[in-house]
PDB file of C-alpha atoms in Angstrom:
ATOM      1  CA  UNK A 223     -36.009  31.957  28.260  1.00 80.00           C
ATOM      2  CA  UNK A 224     -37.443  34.580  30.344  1.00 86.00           C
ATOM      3  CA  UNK A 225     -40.816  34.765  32.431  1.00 90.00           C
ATOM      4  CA  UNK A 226     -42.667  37.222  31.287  1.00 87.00           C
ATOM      5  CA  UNK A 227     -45.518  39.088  33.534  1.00 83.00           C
ATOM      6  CA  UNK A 228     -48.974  40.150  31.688  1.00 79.00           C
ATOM      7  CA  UNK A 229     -47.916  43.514  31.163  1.00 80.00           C
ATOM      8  CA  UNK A 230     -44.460  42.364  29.595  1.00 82.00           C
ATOM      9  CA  UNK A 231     -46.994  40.328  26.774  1.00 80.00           C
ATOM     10  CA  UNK A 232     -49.414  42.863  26.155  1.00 80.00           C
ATOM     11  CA  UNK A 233     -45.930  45.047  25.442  1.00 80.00           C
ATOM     12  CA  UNK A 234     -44.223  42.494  23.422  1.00 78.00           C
ATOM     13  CA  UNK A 235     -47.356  41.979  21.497  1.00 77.00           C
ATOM     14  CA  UNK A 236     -47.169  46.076  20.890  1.00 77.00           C
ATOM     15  CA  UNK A 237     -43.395  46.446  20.137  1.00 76.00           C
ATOM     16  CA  UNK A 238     -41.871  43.520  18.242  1.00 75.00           C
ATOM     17  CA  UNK A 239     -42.375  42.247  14.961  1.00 86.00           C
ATOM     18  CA  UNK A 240     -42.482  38.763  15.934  1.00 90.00           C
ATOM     19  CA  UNK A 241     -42.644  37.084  19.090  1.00 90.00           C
ATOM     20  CA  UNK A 242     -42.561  33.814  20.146  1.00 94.00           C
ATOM     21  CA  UNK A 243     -45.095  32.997  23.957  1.00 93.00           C
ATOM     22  CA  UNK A 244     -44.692  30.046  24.944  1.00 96.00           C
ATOM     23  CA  UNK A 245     -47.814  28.886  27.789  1.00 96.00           C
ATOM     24  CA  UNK A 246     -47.355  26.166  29.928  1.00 97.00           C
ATOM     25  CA  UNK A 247     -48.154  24.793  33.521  1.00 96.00           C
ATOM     26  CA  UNK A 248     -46.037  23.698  35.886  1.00 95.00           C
ATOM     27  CA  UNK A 249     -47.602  20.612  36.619  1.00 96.00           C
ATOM     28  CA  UNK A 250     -47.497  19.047  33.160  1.00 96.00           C
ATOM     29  CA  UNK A 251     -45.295  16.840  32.226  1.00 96.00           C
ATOM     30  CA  UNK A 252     -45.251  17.375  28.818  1.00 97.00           C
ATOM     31  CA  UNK A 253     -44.637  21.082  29.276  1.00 97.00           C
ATOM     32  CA  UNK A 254     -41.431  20.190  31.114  1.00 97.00           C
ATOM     33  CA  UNK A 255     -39.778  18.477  27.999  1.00 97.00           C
ATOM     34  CA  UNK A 256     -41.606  21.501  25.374  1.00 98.00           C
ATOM     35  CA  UNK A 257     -39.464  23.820  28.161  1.00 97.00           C
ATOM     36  CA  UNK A 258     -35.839  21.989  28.189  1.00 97.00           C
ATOM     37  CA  UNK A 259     -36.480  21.931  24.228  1.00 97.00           C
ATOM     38  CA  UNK A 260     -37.121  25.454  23.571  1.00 97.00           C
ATOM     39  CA  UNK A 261     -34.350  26.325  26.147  1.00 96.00           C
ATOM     40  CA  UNK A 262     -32.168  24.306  23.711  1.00 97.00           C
ATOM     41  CA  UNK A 263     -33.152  26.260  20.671  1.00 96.00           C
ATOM     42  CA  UNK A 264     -33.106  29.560  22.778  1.00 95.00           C
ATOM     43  CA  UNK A 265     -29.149  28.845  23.132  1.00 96.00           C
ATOM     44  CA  UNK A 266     -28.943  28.203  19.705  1.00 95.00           C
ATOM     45  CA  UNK A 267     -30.945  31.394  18.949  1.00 95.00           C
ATOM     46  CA  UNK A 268     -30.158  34.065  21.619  1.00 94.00           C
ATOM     47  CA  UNK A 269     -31.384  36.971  19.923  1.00 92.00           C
ATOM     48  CA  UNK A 270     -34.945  35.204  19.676  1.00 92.00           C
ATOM     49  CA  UNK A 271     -37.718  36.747  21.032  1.00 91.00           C
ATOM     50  CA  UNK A 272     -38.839  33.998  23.070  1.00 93.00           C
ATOM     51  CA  UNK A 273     -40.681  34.307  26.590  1.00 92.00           C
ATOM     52  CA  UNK A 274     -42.659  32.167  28.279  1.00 95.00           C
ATOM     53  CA  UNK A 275     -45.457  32.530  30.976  1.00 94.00           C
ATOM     54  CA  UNK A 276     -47.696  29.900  33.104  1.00 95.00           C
ATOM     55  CA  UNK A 277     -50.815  29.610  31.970  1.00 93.00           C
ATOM     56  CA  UNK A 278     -52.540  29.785  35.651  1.00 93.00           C
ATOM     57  CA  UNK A 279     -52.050  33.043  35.783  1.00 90.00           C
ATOM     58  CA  UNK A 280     -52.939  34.515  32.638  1.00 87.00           C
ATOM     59  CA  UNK A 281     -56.226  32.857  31.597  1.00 89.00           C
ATOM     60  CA  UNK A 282     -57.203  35.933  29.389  1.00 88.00           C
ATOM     61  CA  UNK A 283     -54.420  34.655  26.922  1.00 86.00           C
ATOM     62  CA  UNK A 284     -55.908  31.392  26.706  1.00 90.00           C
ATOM     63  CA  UNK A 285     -59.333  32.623  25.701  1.00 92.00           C
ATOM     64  CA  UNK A 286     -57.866  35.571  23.498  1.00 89.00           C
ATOM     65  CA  UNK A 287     -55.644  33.008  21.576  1.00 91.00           C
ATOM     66  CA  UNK A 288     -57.792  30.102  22.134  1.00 95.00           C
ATOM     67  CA  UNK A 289     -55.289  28.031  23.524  1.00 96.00           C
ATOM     68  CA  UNK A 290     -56.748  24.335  23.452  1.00 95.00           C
ATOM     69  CA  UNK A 291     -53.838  22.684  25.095  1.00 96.00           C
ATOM     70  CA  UNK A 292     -50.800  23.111  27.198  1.00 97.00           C
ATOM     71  CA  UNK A 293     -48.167  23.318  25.972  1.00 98.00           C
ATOM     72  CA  UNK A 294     -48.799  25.475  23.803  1.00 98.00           C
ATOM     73  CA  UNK A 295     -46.251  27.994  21.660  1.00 98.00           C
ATOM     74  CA  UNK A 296     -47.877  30.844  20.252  1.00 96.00           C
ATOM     75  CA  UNK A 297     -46.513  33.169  17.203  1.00 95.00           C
ATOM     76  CA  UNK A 298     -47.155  36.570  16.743  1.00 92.00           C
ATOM     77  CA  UNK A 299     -46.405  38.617  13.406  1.00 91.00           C
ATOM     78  CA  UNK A 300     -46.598  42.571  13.764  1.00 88.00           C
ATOM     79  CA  UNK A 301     -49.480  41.499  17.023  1.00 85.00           C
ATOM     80  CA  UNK A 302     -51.329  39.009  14.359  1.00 90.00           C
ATOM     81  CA  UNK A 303     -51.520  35.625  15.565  1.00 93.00           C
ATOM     82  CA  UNK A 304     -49.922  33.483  13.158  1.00 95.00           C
ATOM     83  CA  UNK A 305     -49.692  30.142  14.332  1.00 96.00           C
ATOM     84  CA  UNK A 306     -49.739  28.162  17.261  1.00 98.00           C
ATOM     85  CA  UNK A 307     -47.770  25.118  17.705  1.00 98.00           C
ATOM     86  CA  UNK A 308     -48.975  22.162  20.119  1.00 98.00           C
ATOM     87  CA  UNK A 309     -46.724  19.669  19.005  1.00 96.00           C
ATOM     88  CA  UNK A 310     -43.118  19.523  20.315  1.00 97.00           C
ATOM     89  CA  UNK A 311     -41.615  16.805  18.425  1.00 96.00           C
ATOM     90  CA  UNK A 312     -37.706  17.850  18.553  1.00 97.00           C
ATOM     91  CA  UNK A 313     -35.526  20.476  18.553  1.00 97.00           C
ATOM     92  CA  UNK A 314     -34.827  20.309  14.639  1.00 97.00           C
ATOM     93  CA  UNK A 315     -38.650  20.012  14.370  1.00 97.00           C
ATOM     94  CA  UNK A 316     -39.016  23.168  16.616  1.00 97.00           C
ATOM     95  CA  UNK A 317     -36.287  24.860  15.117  1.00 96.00           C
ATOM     96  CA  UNK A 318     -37.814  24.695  11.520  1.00 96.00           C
ATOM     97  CA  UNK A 319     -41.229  26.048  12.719  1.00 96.00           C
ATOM     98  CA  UNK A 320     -39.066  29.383  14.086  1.00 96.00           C
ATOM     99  CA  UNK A 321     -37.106  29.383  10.931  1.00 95.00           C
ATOM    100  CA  UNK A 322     -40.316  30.178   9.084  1.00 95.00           C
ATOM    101  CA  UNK A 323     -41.088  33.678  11.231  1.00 93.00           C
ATOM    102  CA  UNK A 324     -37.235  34.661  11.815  1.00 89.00           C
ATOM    103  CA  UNK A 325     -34.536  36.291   9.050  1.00 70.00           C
TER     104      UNK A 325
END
């Protein structure tokens, strides 16, 4: 999963039909297992596009998505949010959610 800069989002958001953002800090623990789970499903899904960017340093996002919680994954159809996820229960669990936004 790569670490995407602002100006790699605001890009993403431009170019691809869907995109998966997942915001996080590096402090929380919770955020740690989200990470090692989507890192999981990113193996399983290589050609997902998945990035992922600390929160700290992109507060915009948080108040243009209205992030309530880290962490967070956010889902973008065509630059439309669609969905954002706050619950990492599992991979399968994780791995369904995608499956709804991915061909």
């Amino acid at each position: 999963m790569i670490e995407w800069k602002p100006d790699q989002w605001e890009k993403q958001i431009k170019d691809a039909s869907t995109a998966f953002f997942y915001l996080y800090t590096p402090l929380c623990g919770t955020c740690m297992v989200a990470s090692k789970m989507l890192t999981v499903l990113h193996t399983m899904k290589p050609d997902l596009n998945l990035g992922k960017m600390d929160l700290n340093y992109a507060p915009d996002l948080a108040t243009k998505f209205e992030v309530e919680s880290v962490p967070c994954l956010v889902i973008l159809e065509n630059g439309k949010l669609k969905e954002k996820v706050y619950r990492f229960e599992s991979v399968p669990h994780l791995l369904e959610v995608i499956n709804k936004y991915t061909r």
